[in-house]
Amino acid sequence: MGGGGRHRKVALVPLALAAAALLGGCGTYPQSDFNAVGPVSQLQRSALVEDMRFLGVIGIIVIGLVIYAAIRFRHRPGEEETPAQVEGNPRLEIAWWVVIALGLIFLVVPPLRDEFVLAQTPKGPDVVHIKVVGHQWWWEFQYPDYQFVTANEMHIPVGAKVDLQVTSADVIHSFWAPNIAGTLDAIPGRVNTEWIQADKPGVYWGQCKEFCGLNHANMRLRVVAESPADFQKWVDSHQHPVGVAQLTGDALAGWQVFDGPGTCKNCHTIDGTDAKGIIGPNLTGIGSRLGVAAMTLVPNDAQNLSTWLHDPQAVKPGNDMVIPKLTEQQIKELIAFLQSQKTYESPQVKAALENPLAQ
Ligand code: HEC
Ligand SMILES: [Cu+2]
């Protein structure tokens, strides 16, 4: 093949890159608002897609007319005299004002209708209420209907409306689980609300979306959408936590370290025990959580727990877990203890525990 063929191939490179970039948005990436799984994210996505379509068509018409005019009315050899000067054409001017006004109405009014739907506060017996509190750099999820608190992993029943009350304990954060809904700021001293709903069971990724300090990018979360029956079992397992009465061996020794003076229990709560600290995440059910340190270390296995307990400041510099150095023996026992504190694991949780990087 001659030089022409090679040039043609080179010209295909940007085309291929552009296609890859465009198609990339359609893949099954875990954290994407294009892969909308509930009515809120679907409305938000369709607003974006419809606007892009409409504006794309207008863009093509305008660019087409410019190119047409440039070619059709270009200067030709032999044309020396100035073209006829036109000044004002009321009919044309009124026409384009009307077209623009209609276009704007089309852009503004349908999304306005969706805005009212999104701004509703869901009511009724099936609504689940969750209070979301952003902390540097982890998420607290309170379930006032069921009287328990958890962290970094929000569980919701599939198909139910969930009412979120979002606030912050320190600086401004932003709650974001893109497959389910757009962002909502978590502002200290203020409660912002939105409703969310997931129609497809699964484990959805999310994270803080407002720069909130050094470890902002490690302030992640998971939303586990499971069947209402599974959700109920998960709630029950929080209301009847494992506790420490049955522990033996390493797990019991680990609890003794946890419960010892000046250690873990100063900052962490484990329901059903006398550990009632509130500086750090509630660790009830930590043995079934999908990641460690707000999903910075995934999966939540012995190795990652060990990495965290060896030096939390090395994993997340500046975070509030400042502890004296633990011995290898203490770490081994603490891991056994933490892993004993399980909650109900639905099929979605089990699948994510086995394959943590899949969606
Ligand atoms: C001074 C307060 C403090 C003490 C003491 C403390 N922690 Fe923490 N812990 C935290 C904070 C804050 C976080 C959240 C860190 C982050 O993700 O930014 C945390 C996170 C964790 C996590 C991860 C939880 C999750 O859901 O991601 C585990 C596990 C943990 N701590 C175990 C322990 C153990 C075991 C001890 C005792 C050896 C301990 N902590 C002592 C404050 C503390
Ligand atoms: Cu944040």
CSV table of C-alpha atoms and ligand atoms in Angstrom, one decimal:
chain,number,residue,atom,x,y,z
A,1,MET,CA,0.0,0.0,0.0
A,2,GLY,CA,1.3,3.5,-0.9
A,3,GLY,CA,1.8,6.6,1.3
A,4,GLY,CA,-1.8,7.6,0.8
A,5,GLY,CA,-3.0,4.5,2.6
A,6,ARG,CA,-0.8,5.2,5.6
A,7,HIS,CA,-2.1,8.8,5.8
A,8,ARG,CA,-5.6,7.5,5.8
A,9,LYS,CA,-4.7,5.2,8.6
A,10,VAL,CA,-3.2,8.0,10.6
A,11,ALA,CA,-6.3,10.1,10.0
A,12,LEU,CA,-8.3,7.3,11.6
A,13,VAL,CA,-6.5,7.6,14.9
A,14,PRO,CA,-8.3,10.7,16.2
A,15,LEU,CA,-11.5,9.3,15.0
A,16,ALA,CA,-10.9,6.0,16.9
A,17,LEU,CA,-10.0,8.0,20.0
A,18,ALA,CA,-13.1,10.1,19.7
A,19,ALA,CA,-15.2,7.0,19.3
A,20,ALA,CA,-13.6,5.4,22.3
A,21,ALA,CA,-14.2,8.5,24.4
A,22,LEU,CA,-17.9,8.6,23.3
A,23,LEU,CA,-18.5,4.9,23.7
A,24,GLY,CA,-16.5,4.9,27.0
A,25,GLY,CA,-19.5,6.7,28.5
A,26,CYS,CA,-21.7,3.8,27.7
A,27,GLY,CA,-19.6,1.0,29.3
A,28,THR,CA,-20.5,-0.6,32.6
A,29,TYR,CA,-18.3,1.5,34.8
A,30,PRO,CA,-19.4,1.2,38.4
A,31,GLN,CA,-19.7,4.9,39.1
A,32,SER,CA,-21.6,6.5,36.1
A,33,ASP,CA,-24.7,8.6,35.9
A,34,PHE,CA,-25.3,7.2,32.4
A,35,ASN,CA,-26.0,3.8,34.0
A,36,ALA,CA,-29.1,5.2,35.8
A,37,VAL,CA,-30.8,2.6,38.0
A,38,GLY,CA,-33.7,4.6,39.5
A,39,PRO,CA,-36.2,7.3,38.7
A,40,VAL,CA,-34.1,10.2,40.1
A,41,SER,CA,-31.0,9.5,38.1
A,42,GLN,CA,-33.1,8.6,35.0
A,43,LEU,CA,-34.8,12.0,35.1
A,44,GLN,CA,-31.5,13.7,35.6
A,45,ARG,CA,-29.9,11.8,32.7
A,46,SER,CA,-32.8,12.4,30.4
A,47,ALA,CA,-32.6,16.1,31.1
A,48,LEU,CA,-29.0,16.1,30.1
A,49,VAL,CA,-29.4,13.8,27.0
A,50,GLU,CA,-32.5,15.7,25.7
A,51,ASP,CA,-30.7,19.1,26.1
A,52,MET,CA,-27.7,17.8,24.3
A,53,ARG,CA,-29.8,16.4,21.4
A,54,PHE,CA,-31.7,19.6,21.0
A,55,LEU,CA,-28.7,21.8,21.2
A,56,GLY,CA,-26.8,19.5,19.0
A,57,VAL,CA,-29.4,19.8,16.2
A,58,ILE,CA,-29.4,23.6,16.5
A,59,GLY,CA,-25.6,23.6,16.5
A,60,ILE,CA,-25.5,21.6,13.3
A,61,ILE,CA,-28.1,23.9,11.6
A,62,VAL,CA,-26.1,27.0,12.6
A,63,ILE,CA,-22.8,25.6,11.5
A,64,GLY,CA,-24.3,24.3,8.3
A,65,LEU,CA,-25.8,27.8,7.5
A,66,VAL,CA,-22.4,29.5,8.2
A,67,ILE,CA,-20.6,27.1,5.9
A,68,TYR,CA,-23.2,27.4,3.2
A,69,ALA,CA,-23.1,31.2,3.4
A,70,ALA,CA,-19.3,31.2,3.2
A,71,ILE,CA,-19.2,29.1,0.1
A,72,ARG,CA,-22.3,30.4,-1.6
A,73,PHE,CA,-21.4,34.1,-1.2
A,74,ARG,CA,-17.7,33.9,-1.4
A,75,HIS,CA,-15.7,36.4,-3.3
A,76,ARG,CA,-15.3,35.4,-7.0
A,77,PRO,CA,-12.7,36.8,-9.4
A,78,GLY,CA,-14.1,39.7,-11.4
A,79,GLU,CA,-16.6,40.8,-8.7
A,80,GLU,CA,-15.3,44.2,-7.8
A,81,GLU,CA,-18.3,46.2,-6.7
A,82,THR,CA,-19.5,46.2,-3.0
A,83,PRO,CA,-22.6,43.9,-2.5
A,84,ALA,CA,-26.0,45.4,-1.9
A,85,GLN,CA,-26.2,46.7,1.7
A,86,VAL,CA,-29.2,45.5,3.5
A,87,GLU,CA,-30.4,47.2,6.6
A,88,GLY,CA,-33.0,45.7,8.9
A,89,ASN,CA,-35.6,43.1,7.9
A,90,PRO,CA,-38.4,43.3,10.5
A,91,ARG,CA,-40.1,40.1,9.4
A,92,LEU,CA,-36.9,38.1,9.6
A,93,GLU,CA,-35.9,39.7,13.0
A,94,ILE,CA,-39.3,38.9,14.5
A,95,ALA,CA,-39.1,35.4,13.2
A,96,TRP,CA,-35.8,34.6,14.8
A,97,TRP,CA,-36.8,36.1,18.1
A,98,VAL,CA,-39.9,33.9,18.0
A,99,VAL,CA,-37.8,30.8,17.2
A,100,ILE,CA,-35.4,31.5,20.0
A,101,ALA,CA,-38.2,32.1,22.5
A,102,LEU,CA,-39.8,28.8,21.5
A,103,GLY,CA,-36.5,27.0,21.8
A,104,LEU,CA,-35.9,28.4,25.3
A,105,ILE,CA,-39.4,27.4,26.3
A,106,PHE,CA,-38.7,23.9,25.1
A,107,LEU,CA,-35.4,23.8,27.0
A,108,VAL,CA,-36.8,25.2,30.2
A,109,VAL,CA,-40.4,23.9,30.7
A,110,PRO,CA,-40.1,20.1,30.5
A,111,PRO,CA,-37.1,20.0,33.0
A,112,LEU,CA,-39.2,22.3,35.2
A,113,ARG,CA,-41.8,19.6,35.4
A,114,ASP,CA,-39.1,17.1,36.4
A,115,GLU,CA,-37.8,19.6,39.0
A,116,PHE,CA,-41.1,19.4,40.9
A,117,VAL,CA,-41.0,15.6,40.9
A,118,LEU,CA,-37.4,15.7,42.2
A,119,ALA,CA,-38.2,18.3,44.9
A,120,GLN,CA,-41.0,16.2,46.4
A,121,THR,CA,-40.6,14.9,50.0
A,122,PRO,CA,-41.7,11.3,49.9
A,123,LYS,CA,-44.3,10.4,52.4
A,124,GLY,CA,-46.0,7.1,53.5
A,125,PRO,CA,-45.3,4.0,55.5
A,126,ASP,CA,-42.9,2.5,52.9
A,127,VAL,CA,-40.6,5.5,52.9
A,128,VAL,CA,-37.1,4.8,54.5
A,129,HIS,CA,-35.5,7.8,56.2
A,130,ILE,CA,-31.8,8.1,56.4
A,131,LYS,CA,-29.8,10.9,57.9
A,132,VAL,CA,-26.5,11.3,56.1
A,133,VAL,CA,-23.6,13.0,58.0
A,134,GLY,CA,-20.4,13.8,56.2
A,135,HIS,CA,-17.2,13.6,58.4
A,136,GLN,CA,-13.6,14.1,57.4
A,137,TRP,CA,-13.3,11.5,55.7
A,138,TRP,CA,-16.1,9.1,56.2
A,139,TRP,CA,-19.9,8.8,56.0
A,140,GLU,CA,-22.3,8.3,58.9
A,141,PHE,CA,-25.8,6.9,58.0
A,142,GLN,CA,-28.4,7.1,60.7
A,143,TYR,CA,-31.7,5.1,60.4
A,144,PRO,CA,-34.1,7.0,62.8
A,145,ASP,CA,-37.0,4.7,61.9
A,146,TYR,CA,-35.0,1.7,63.1
A,147,GLN,CA,-32.9,3.4,65.8
A,148,PHE,CA,-29.4,2.4,64.6
A,149,VAL,CA,-26.4,4.0,63.0
A,150,THR,CA,-24.0,2.7,60.5
A,151,ALA,CA,-21.1,4.0,58.3
A,152,ASN,CA,-19.8,4.1,54.8
A,153,GLU,CA,-22.3,1.5,53.5
A,154,MET,CA,-25.9,2.6,53.0
A,155,HIS,CA,-28.5,-0.2,52.5
A,156,ILE,CA,-31.8,0.6,50.9
A,157,PRO,CA,-34.7,-1.6,49.8
A,158,VAL,CA,-35.2,-1.9,46.0
A,159,GLY,CA,-38.2,0.0,44.7
A,160,ALA,CA,-38.8,2.1,47.8
A,161,LYS,CA,-38.5,5.8,48.1
A,162,VAL,CA,-35.7,6.8,50.4
A,163,ASP,CA,-35.7,10.3,52.0
A,164,LEU,CA,-32.2,11.6,52.6
A,165,GLN,CA,-31.4,14.3,55.1
A,166,VAL,CA,-27.9,15.4,54.4
A,167,THR,CA,-25.6,17.4,56.7
A,168,SER,CA,-22.0,17.6,57.8
A,169,ALA,CA,-20.2,17.5,61.1
A,170,ASP,CA,-17.2,19.6,60.0
A,171,VAL,CA,-16.6,21.1,56.5
A,172,ILE,CA,-18.7,21.0,53.4
A,173,HIS,CA,-19.0,17.6,51.7
A,174,SER,CA,-21.2,16.4,49.0
A,175,PHE,CA,-23.1,13.1,48.9
A,176,TRP,CA,-22.9,11.4,45.5
A,177,ALA,CA,-23.9,7.9,44.3
A,178,PRO,CA,-24.2,8.7,40.5
A,179,ASN,CA,-26.1,5.6,39.4
A,180,ILE,CA,-28.9,6.6,41.8
A,181,ALA,CA,-28.9,10.4,42.0
A,182,GLY,CA,-26.9,13.6,41.4
A,183,THR,CA,-24.9,15.3,44.1
A,184,LEU,CA,-26.3,17.0,47.2
A,185,ASP,CA,-24.1,19.2,49.4
A,186,ALA,CA,-23.6,18.3,53.0
A,187,ILE,CA,-23.3,21.6,54.8
A,188,PRO,CA,-22.5,22.0,58.5
A,189,GLY,CA,-25.5,23.5,60.4
A,190,ARG,CA,-27.9,22.9,57.5
A,191,VAL,CA,-30.0,19.9,56.4
A,192,ASN,CA,-30.4,19.4,52.6
A,193,THR,CA,-32.9,16.9,51.5
A,194,GLU,CA,-33.5,14.7,48.4
A,195,TRP,CA,-35.2,11.5,47.7
A,196,ILE,CA,-33.6,8.5,46.0
A,197,GLN,CA,-34.7,5.2,44.7
A,198,ALA,CA,-33.0,2.2,43.2
A,199,ASP,CA,-35.1,-0.1,41.0
A,200,LYS,CA,-32.4,-2.7,40.4
A,201,PRO,CA,-30.6,-4.7,43.1
A,202,GLY,CA,-26.9,-4.1,43.3
A,203,VAL,CA,-24.0,-2.5,45.0
A,204,TYR,CA,-23.5,1.1,43.7
A,205,TRP,CA,-20.4,3.2,44.2
A,206,GLY,CA,-20.3,6.7,45.5
A,207,GLN,CA,-18.0,9.3,47.0
A,208,CYS,CA,-17.7,12.8,48.4
A,209,LYS,CA,-17.9,15.3,45.6
A,210,GLU,CA,-16.9,18.5,47.3
A,211,PHE,CA,-13.2,19.0,48.1
A,212,CYS,CA,-13.0,18.6,51.8
A,213,GLY,CA,-9.3,18.2,52.6
A,214,LEU,CA,-6.4,15.9,52.0
A,215,ASN,CA,-8.3,12.7,51.8
A,216,HIS,CA,-11.3,13.9,50.0
A,217,ALA,CA,-10.8,11.4,47.2
A,218,ASN,CA,-10.8,8.6,49.8
A,219,MET,CA,-14.2,9.5,51.3
A,220,ARG,CA,-16.1,6.8,49.4
A,221,LEU,CA,-19.2,4.9,50.0
A,222,ARG,CA,-21.4,2.1,48.7
A,223,VAL,CA,-25.1,2.0,48.4
A,224,VAL,CA,-26.4,-1.6,48.6
A,225,ALA,CA,-29.9,-1.9,47.1
A,226,GLU,CA,-31.4,-5.3,48.1
A,227,SER,CA,-34.9,-6.8,48.1
A,228,PRO,CA,-37.2,-5.5,50.8
A,229,ALA,CA,-37.0,-8.9,52.6
A,230,ASP,CA,-33.2,-8.8,52.6
A,231,PHE,CA,-33.2,-5.2,53.7
A,232,GLN,CA,-35.4,-6.1,56.6
A,233,LYS,CA,-33.0,-8.9,57.6
A,234,TRP,CA,-30.1,-6.4,57.5
A,235,VAL,CA,-32.1,-4.0,59.8
A,236,ASP,CA,-32.9,-6.9,62.2
A,237,SER,CA,-29.2,-7.8,62.4
A,238,HIS,CA,-28.5,-4.3,63.4
A,239,GLN,CA,-31.2,-4.3,66.0
A,240,HIS,CA,-30.0,-7.6,67.4
A,241,PRO,CA,-26.2,-7.2,67.0
A,242,VAL,CA,-23.7,-10.0,67.6
A,243,GLY,CA,-22.3,-8.4,70.7
A,244,VAL,CA,-19.5,-9.9,72.7
A,245,ALA,CA,-21.1,-12.4,75.1
A,246,GLN,CA,-20.4,-15.4,72.8
A,247,LEU,CA,-16.8,-14.6,71.9
A,248,THR,CA,-13.9,-17.0,72.5
A,249,GLY,CA,-10.2,-17.2,71.6
A,250,ASP,CA,-8.6,-14.5,69.5
A,251,ALA,CA,-11.9,-12.7,69.0
A,252,LEU,CA,-12.4,-12.4,72.7
A,253,ALA,CA,-8.8,-11.3,73.3
A,254,GLY,CA,-9.4,-8.7,70.5
A,255,TRP,CA,-12.5,-7.4,72.2
A,256,GLN,CA,-10.5,-7.0,75.4
A,257,VAL,CA,-8.0,-4.8,73.5
A,258,PHE,CA,-10.8,-2.9,71.9
A,259,ASP,CA,-12.5,-2.4,75.3
A,260,GLY,CA,-9.2,-1.6,77.1
A,261,PRO,CA,-8.6,1.7,78.7
A,262,GLY,CA,-7.8,4.5,76.3
A,263,THR,CA,-8.3,2.5,73.1
A,264,CYS,CA,-10.7,1.9,70.3
A,265,LYS,CA,-13.9,2.3,72.4
A,266,ASN,CA,-13.1,5.9,73.0
A,267,CYS,CA,-13.9,6.7,69.4
A,268,HIS,CA,-16.0,3.7,68.2
A,269,THR,CA,-19.4,2.3,69.0
A,270,ILE,CA,-20.3,-1.3,68.8
A,271,ASP,CA,-24.0,-1.8,69.5
A,272,GLY,CA,-24.7,-4.3,72.3
A,273,THR,CA,-21.5,-3.5,74.1
A,274,ASP,CA,-20.2,-0.7,76.3
A,275,ALA,CA,-18.1,0.8,73.4
A,276,LYS,CA,-19.9,4.0,72.7
A,277,GLY,CA,-17.4,6.4,71.2
A,278,ILE,CA,-18.6,8.7,68.4
A,279,ILE,CA,-15.4,10.2,67.0
A,280,GLY,CA,-15.1,7.5,64.4
A,281,PRO,CA,-17.5,5.3,62.4
A,282,ASN,CA,-19.9,3.0,64.2
A,283,LEU,CA,-18.3,-0.4,63.9
A,284,THR,CA,-21.4,-2.6,64.5
A,285,GLY,CA,-21.4,-5.1,61.6
A,286,ILE,CA,-17.9,-4.1,60.5
A,287,GLY,CA,-17.2,-7.8,59.7
A,288,SER,CA,-19.7,-7.6,56.8
A,289,ARG,CA,-18.8,-4.2,55.5
A,290,LEU,CA,-17.3,-4.1,52.0
A,291,GLY,CA,-14.3,-2.0,52.6
A,292,VAL,CA,-12.1,-0.4,55.3
A,293,ALA,CA,-11.7,3.3,56.0
A,294,ALA,CA,-14.6,4.6,53.9
A,295,MET,CA,-13.8,2.1,51.1
A,296,THR,CA,-10.2,3.3,50.8
A,297,LEU,CA,-9.0,-0.3,51.3
A,298,VAL,CA,-11.2,-2.8,49.4
A,299,PRO,CA,-12.0,-5.6,50.1
A,300,ASN,CA,-12.5,-5.7,53.9
A,301,ASP,CA,-10.3,-8.7,54.5
A,302,ALA,CA,-7.7,-9.6,57.1
A,303,GLN,CA,-4.9,-8.1,55.1
A,304,ASN,CA,-6.5,-4.7,54.6
A,305,LEU,CA,-7.6,-4.5,58.2
A,306,SER,CA,-4.1,-5.3,59.2
A,307,THR,CA,-2.7,-2.5,56.9
A,308,TRP,CA,-5.2,-0.1,58.5
A,309,LEU,CA,-4.5,-1.1,62.1
A,310,HIS,CA,-0.7,-1.0,61.5
A,311,ASP,CA,-0.7,2.6,60.6
A,312,PRO,CA,-4.0,4.5,59.8
A,313,GLN,CA,-2.1,7.7,59.2
A,314,ALA,CA,0.0,6.1,56.4
A,315,VAL,CA,-3.2,5.0,54.7
A,316,LYS,CA,-5.1,8.3,55.1
A,317,PRO,CA,-2.7,11.0,56.3
A,318,GLY,CA,-4.5,13.5,58.7
A,319,ASN,CA,-7.5,11.3,59.5
A,320,ASP,CA,-8.8,11.4,63.0
A,321,MET,CA,-7.8,7.8,63.9
A,322,VAL,CA,-4.6,8.6,65.9
A,323,ILE,CA,-3.6,5.5,67.9
A,324,PRO,CA,-0.5,4.3,69.7
A,325,LYS,CA,1.4,1.5,67.8
A,326,LEU,CA,-0.3,-1.9,68.3
A,327,THR,CA,1.7,-5.2,68.6
A,328,GLU,CA,1.4,-7.9,65.9
A,329,GLN,CA,-0.5,-10.0,68.5
A,330,GLN,CA,-3.0,-7.2,69.3
A,331,ILE,CA,-3.6,-6.7,65.6
A,332,LYS,CA,-4.2,-10.4,65.0
A,333,GLU,CA,-6.7,-10.4,67.8
A,334,LEU,CA,-8.4,-7.2,66.8
A,335,ILE,CA,-8.9,-8.5,63.3
A,336,ALA,CA,-10.5,-11.7,64.7
A,337,PHE,CA,-12.8,-9.5,66.8
A,338,LEU,CA,-13.7,-7.1,64.0
A,339,GLN,CA,-14.5,-10.0,61.7
A,340,SER,CA,-16.8,-11.6,64.3
A,341,GLN,CA,-19.0,-8.5,64.2
A,342,LYS,CA,-21.2,-9.4,61.2
A,343,THR,CA,-24.6,-8.3,60.0
A,344,TYR,CA,-26.9,-10.1,57.5
A,345,GLU,CA,-25.3,-10.5,54.1
A,346,SER,CA,-27.7,-10.4,51.2
A,347,PRO,CA,-26.8,-12.0,47.8
A,348,GLN,CA,-25.7,-8.5,46.6
A,349,VAL,CA,-23.3,-8.1,49.6
A,350,LYS,CA,-22.0,-11.7,49.1
A,351,ALA,CA,-21.3,-11.1,45.4
A,352,ALA,CA,-19.5,-7.8,46.2
A,353,LEU,CA,-17.4,-9.5,49.0
A,354,GLU,CA,-16.3,-12.1,46.4
A,355,ASN,CA,-15.7,-9.7,43.6
A,356,PRO,CA,-15.2,-6.2,45.1
A,357,LEU,CA,-14.2,-4.3,42.0
A,358,ALA,CA,-17.2,-5.5,39.9
A,359,GLN,CA,-20.3,-3.5,40.2
B,1,HEC,C1,-9.0,8.9,68.2
B,1,HEC,C2,-10.2,8.2,67.7
B,1,HEC,C3,-10.0,6.8,67.2
B,1,HEC,C4,-9.5,5.7,67.9
B,1,HEC,C5,-8.8,5.7,69.3
B,1,HEC,C6,-9.6,4.6,67.1
B,1,HEC,N1,-10.2,4.9,65.9
B,1,HEC,FE1,-10.7,3.7,64.4
B,1,HEC,N2,-11.4,5.2,63.3
B,1,HEC,C7,-11.4,6.6,63.7
B,1,HEC,C8,-11.8,7.4,62.6
B,1,HEC,C9,-12.0,8.9,62.7
B,1,HEC,C10,-12.0,6.6,61.5
B,1,HEC,C11,-12.5,7.0,60.1
B,1,HEC,C12,-11.2,7.2,59.3
B,1,HEC,C13,-11.5,7.5,57.9
B,1,HEC,O1,-12.0,6.7,57.1
B,1,HEC,O2,-11.2,8.7,57.5
B,1,HEC,C14,-11.8,5.2,62.0
B,1,HEC,C15,-11.9,4.1,61.2
B,1,HEC,C16,-11.8,2.8,61.7
B,1,HEC,C17,-12.1,1.6,60.9
B,1,HEC,C18,-12.7,1.6,59.5
B,1,HEC,C19,-14.2,1.6,59.6
B,1,HEC,C20,-14.9,1.7,58.2
B,1,HEC,O3,-16.1,1.5,58.2
B,1,HEC,O4,-14.3,2.0,57.2
B,1,HEC,C21,-11.8,0.5,61.7
B,1,HEC,C22,-11.9,-0.9,61.3
B,1,HEC,C23,-11.3,1.0,63.0
B,1,HEC,N3,-11.3,2.4,62.9
B,1,HEC,C24,-10.8,0.3,64.0
B,1,HEC,C25,-10.2,0.8,65.2
B,1,HEC,C26,-9.6,0.0,66.2
B,1,HEC,C27,-9.6,-1.5,66.2
B,1,HEC,C28,-9.2,0.8,67.1
B,1,HEC,C29,-8.4,0.5,68.4
B,1,HEC,C30,-7.1,-0.1,68.2
B,1,HEC,C31,-9.5,2.2,66.7
B,1,HEC,N4,-10.1,2.1,65.5
B,1,HEC,C32,-9.2,3.3,67.4
B,1,HEC,C33,-11.1,7.0,65.0
B,1,HEC,C34,-10.5,6.3,66.0
B,2,CU,CU,-15.9,15.1,51.9
